Amino acid sequence: MSNVVVVGAQWGDEGKGRIVDWLAEKADIVARYNGGHNAGHTLVVDGRTYKLALLPSGVVRGKLGVIGNGVALDPEALLAEIGRMAALGVHVTPDVLRIAETATLVLPVHRAIDAAQERLRAKPLGTTLRGIGPAYEDKVGRRGLRVCDLAEPELLAAKLDVLLEHHNAWLRGLGLEPFQREPMLSDLLAMAPKILPFKARVWQLLDDAHSSGKRVVFEGSQAVMLDVDWGSYPYVTSSSTIAAGAASGAGIAASKLGRVLGVSKVYATRVGEGPFTSEVDGALGDLLRQRGGEYGVNTGRPRRCGWLDTVQLRQSSKVAGIDLLALTKLDVLDGFDSVYLCVGYELDGERIDYMPASDAEQQRLQPVLRRFDGWQRTTRGVRSYSELPPQAAALIEAIEQEVGIAVAMVTTGPERDDAIVLRPPFEDADGRKV
Ligand code: IMP
């Protein structure tokens, strides 16, 4: 078995991009299967920072990138990102990027609806306002436009009319400006010749790759706690972020996905609204934010910070199919006198060891914290487990025990190789290790 699925195990922003980048060196293809340009994946390569939103993280190293059918693709955002990458010397051509012909398109009307829906909500969700949710609504509402429609101008116009008729009724009802077919149609037709060369039968490409023994990294966006089924609904994104989502969102049999690597920081962050039981307010939360550089990659929003929640991580690992953990940003905890893990919850005075489904119950949870001695020595750039301060090693071992899943790697800095590798995630049936 040679593939690996990388899944965010918390609320997103765990550092999946750099883990995918590390794995990509040993893989042939990096495939995105969910989300869109609401994602923000940061890589640091040779001291240069790359901020990706829609492009699979492997493109920076010239690996074939695939955007699967489960991705919500904003053609304008994609072309702008390709332009930004070109300015950094990374040329994204159809030789290095293939896009599923069935991927759903995100349109300007979706962005406007995203903003209007947020304004109308008594409690806004704190979406990224990129139009991702409304685009997925159109997909399941069976009126969405897809990449392959860009090749059929007449059909595209007719489909756009149906889509706008639906949304304009809602916009007019709220006294908002309806959308006209023009200039949206002419903009789409102008972008079509730039997007269509990337169009591919991704399912076939992945099947052929698998048959010929090539290695695929499936790059999840967002995270289990933002999954539309398994996250803290309704404070979630609108796609399937878990390993099962990689099969349906890329077009490959679940049995061919391989290992599932869940990525988690050694603390926790969340952007946007929603319950966050182990959140730390005040000066300590600010310190975590400042040390961890916890601001949105593409939105710049400050992230809420807290301690690692092992109850959440254990439950998320089970539903997402995670069988190995990558722990990131250990060095951010350097210099704290004490560090904590959330190892249980109290709900209305009763101790529980699972995350309840009800939004109201989640809001009432109190964390049960376990204290650990901090360490004063830096772990920045440490690449061997034996060089870690014993307190840091004790924390990692406690995380493994509480979550019940082995730690495959721990990252200690932003560069790709600032990592301690304990168990190589690629391990084939024939014992071939990478
Ligand atoms: P949407 O995906 O823009 O609809 O936003 C829904 C929720 O998911 C909001 O709480 C966002 O902050 C969160 N979200 C979406 N993408 C990301 C991400 O890449 N990292 C972290 N949070 C995200």
PDB file of N, CA, C and O in Angstrom, residues 18 22 327 329 331 379-383 409-421:
ATOM      1  N   ARG A  18       2.863  21.794   5.052  1.00  0.00           N
ATOM      2  CA  ARG A  18       4.285  21.404   5.142  1.00  0.00           C
ATOM      3  C   ARG A  18       4.453  19.895   5.308  1.00  0.00           C
ATOM      4  O   ARG A  18       5.445  19.327   4.865  1.00  0.00           O
ATOM      5  N   TRP A  22       6.484  17.591   2.723  1.00  0.00           N
ATOM      6  CA  TRP A  22       7.487  16.607   3.147  1.00  0.00           C
ATOM      7  C   TRP A  22       7.208  15.249   2.498  1.00  0.00           C
ATOM      8  O   TRP A  22       8.102  14.580   1.995  1.00  0.00           O
ATOM      9  N   LEU A 327       2.400  15.502  14.729  1.00  0.00           N
ATOM     10  CA  LEU A 327       2.224  16.623  15.665  1.00  0.00           C
ATOM     11  C   LEU A 327       3.084  17.780  15.189  1.00  0.00           C
ATOM     12  O   LEU A 327       4.271  17.596  14.899  1.00  0.00           O
ATOM     13  N   LYS A 329       4.437  22.044  15.305  1.00  0.00           N
ATOM     14  CA  LYS A 329       4.707  23.280  16.059  1.00  0.00           C
ATOM     15  C   LYS A 329       5.094  23.044  17.519  1.00  0.00           C
ATOM     16  O   LYS A 329       4.697  23.804  18.405  1.00  0.00           O
ATOM     17  N   ASP A 331       7.881  23.566  18.852  1.00  0.00           N
ATOM     18  CA  ASP A 331       8.736  24.667  19.299  1.00  0.00           C
ATOM     19  C   ASP A 331       7.940  25.859  19.824  1.00  0.00           C
ATOM     20  O   ASP A 331       8.462  26.658  20.600  1.00  0.00           O
ATOM     21  N   THR A 379      13.407  23.813  21.248  1.00  0.00           N
ATOM     22  CA  THR A 379      13.292  22.595  20.432  1.00  0.00           C
ATOM     23  C   THR A 379      13.322  22.958  18.948  1.00  0.00           C
ATOM     24  O   THR A 379      13.156  22.092  18.101  1.00  0.00           O
ATOM     25  N   ARG A 380      13.514  24.233  18.679  1.00  0.00           N
ATOM     26  CA  ARG A 380      13.476  24.709  17.289  1.00  0.00           C
ATOM     27  C   ARG A 380      14.495  23.966  16.427  1.00  0.00           C
ATOM     28  O   ARG A 380      15.686  23.933  16.747  1.00  0.00           O
ATOM     29  N   GLY A 381      14.002  23.346  15.367  1.00  0.00           N
ATOM     30  CA  GLY A 381      14.885  22.683  14.413  1.00  0.00           C
ATOM     31  C   GLY A 381      15.416  21.328  14.866  1.00  0.00           C
ATOM     32  O   GLY A 381      16.199  20.704  14.152  1.00  0.00           O
ATOM     33  N   VAL A 382      14.992  20.850  16.054  1.00  0.00           N
ATOM     34  CA  VAL A 382      15.482  19.547  16.536  1.00  0.00           C
ATOM     35  C   VAL A 382      14.979  18.442  15.599  1.00  0.00           C
ATOM     36  O   VAL A 382      13.823  18.430  15.179  1.00  0.00           O
ATOM     37  N   ARG A 383      15.885  17.537  15.234  1.00  0.00           N
ATOM     38  CA  ARG A 383      15.499  16.490  14.277  1.00  0.00           C
ATOM     39  C   ARG A 383      15.638  15.081  14.825  1.00  0.00           C
ATOM     40  O   ARG A 383      15.465  14.112  14.108  1.00  0.00           O
ATOM     41  N   MET A 409       5.367  11.575  13.290  1.00  0.00           N
ATOM     42  CA  MET A 409       6.377  12.637  13.214  1.00  0.00           C
ATOM     43  C   MET A 409       5.978  13.840  14.048  1.00  0.00           C
ATOM     44  O   MET A 409       4.810  14.028  14.374  1.00  0.00           O
ATOM     45  N   VAL A 410       7.006  14.629  14.399  1.00  0.00           N
ATOM     46  CA  VAL A 410       6.800  15.840  15.196  1.00  0.00           C
ATOM     47  C   VAL A 410       7.568  16.943  14.483  1.00  0.00           C
ATOM     48  O   VAL A 410       8.751  16.757  14.171  1.00  0.00           O
ATOM     49  N   THR A 411       6.923  18.070  14.226  1.00  0.00           N
ATOM     50  CA  THR A 411       7.668  19.141  13.544  1.00  0.00           C
ATOM     51  C   THR A 411       8.132  20.188  14.555  1.00  0.00           C
ATOM     52  O   THR A 411       7.467  20.456  15.555  1.00  0.00           O
ATOM     53  N   THR A 412       9.298  20.751  14.264  1.00  0.00           N
ATOM     54  CA  THR A 412       9.950  21.642  15.229  1.00  0.00           C
ATOM     55  C   THR A 412      10.366  22.978  14.599  1.00  0.00           C
ATOM     56  O   THR A 412      11.147  23.712  15.189  1.00  0.00           O
ATOM     57  N   GLY A 413       9.856  23.257  13.423  1.00  0.00           N
ATOM     58  CA  GLY A 413      10.193  24.526  12.770  1.00  0.00           C
ATOM     59  C   GLY A 413       9.545  24.560  11.407  1.00  0.00           C
ATOM     60  O   GLY A 413       8.992  23.555  10.957  1.00  0.00           O
ATOM     61  N   PRO A 414       9.595  25.715  10.731  1.00  0.00           N
ATOM     62  CA  PRO A 414       8.852  25.858   9.476  1.00  0.00           C
ATOM     63  C   PRO A 414       9.475  25.171   8.259  1.00  0.00           C
ATOM     64  O   PRO A 414       8.776  24.872   7.304  1.00  0.00           O
ATOM     65  N   GLU A 415      10.786  24.929   8.280  1.00  0.00           N
ATOM     66  CA  GLU A 415      11.411  24.304   7.105  1.00  0.00           C
ATOM     67  C   GLU A 415      10.985  22.844   7.007  1.00  0.00           C
ATOM     68  O   GLU A 415      10.769  22.185   8.037  1.00  0.00           O
ATOM     69  N   ARG A 416      10.925  22.333   5.796  1.00  0.00           N
ATOM     70  CA  ARG A 416      10.413  20.985   5.576  1.00  0.00           C
ATOM     71  C   ARG A 416      11.106  19.930   6.434  1.00  0.00           C
ATOM     72  O   ARG A 416      10.485  19.016   6.949  1.00  0.00           O
ATOM     73  N   ASP A 417      12.406  20.064   6.606  1.00  0.00           N
ATOM     74  CA  ASP A 417      13.124  19.012   7.330  1.00  0.00           C
ATOM     75  C   ASP A 417      13.271  19.263   8.828  1.00  0.00           C
ATOM     76  O   ASP A 417      13.953  18.500   9.514  1.00  0.00           O
ATOM     77  N   ASP A 418      12.638  20.326   9.338  1.00  0.00           N
ATOM     78  CA  ASP A 418      12.624  20.558  10.786  1.00  0.00           C
ATOM     79  C   ASP A 418      11.613  19.594  11.410  1.00  0.00           C
ATOM     80  O   ASP A 418      10.506  19.974  11.805  1.00  0.00           O
ATOM     81  N   ALA A 419      11.979  18.336  11.474  1.00  0.00           N
ATOM     82  CA  ALA A 419      11.006  17.336  11.938  1.00  0.00           C
ATOM     83  C   ALA A 419      11.730  16.129  12.516  1.00  0.00           C
ATOM     84  O   ALA A 419      12.836  15.788  12.099  1.00  0.00           O
ATOM     85  N   ILE A 420      11.055  15.503  13.475  1.00  0.00           N
ATOM     86  CA  ILE A 420      11.546  14.241  14.031  1.00  0.00           C
ATOM     87  C   ILE A 420      10.639  13.155  13.460  1.00  0.00           C
ATOM     88  O   ILE A 420       9.424  13.196  13.664  1.00  0.00           O
ATOM     89  N   VAL A 421      11.216  12.239  12.719  1.00  0.00           N
ATOM     90  CA  VAL A 421      10.393  11.189  12.109  1.00  0.00           C
ATOM     91  C   VAL A 421      10.529   9.923  12.944  1.00  0.00           C
ATOM     92  O   VAL A 421      11.624   9.375  13.097  1.00  0.00           O
TER      93      VAL A 421
END
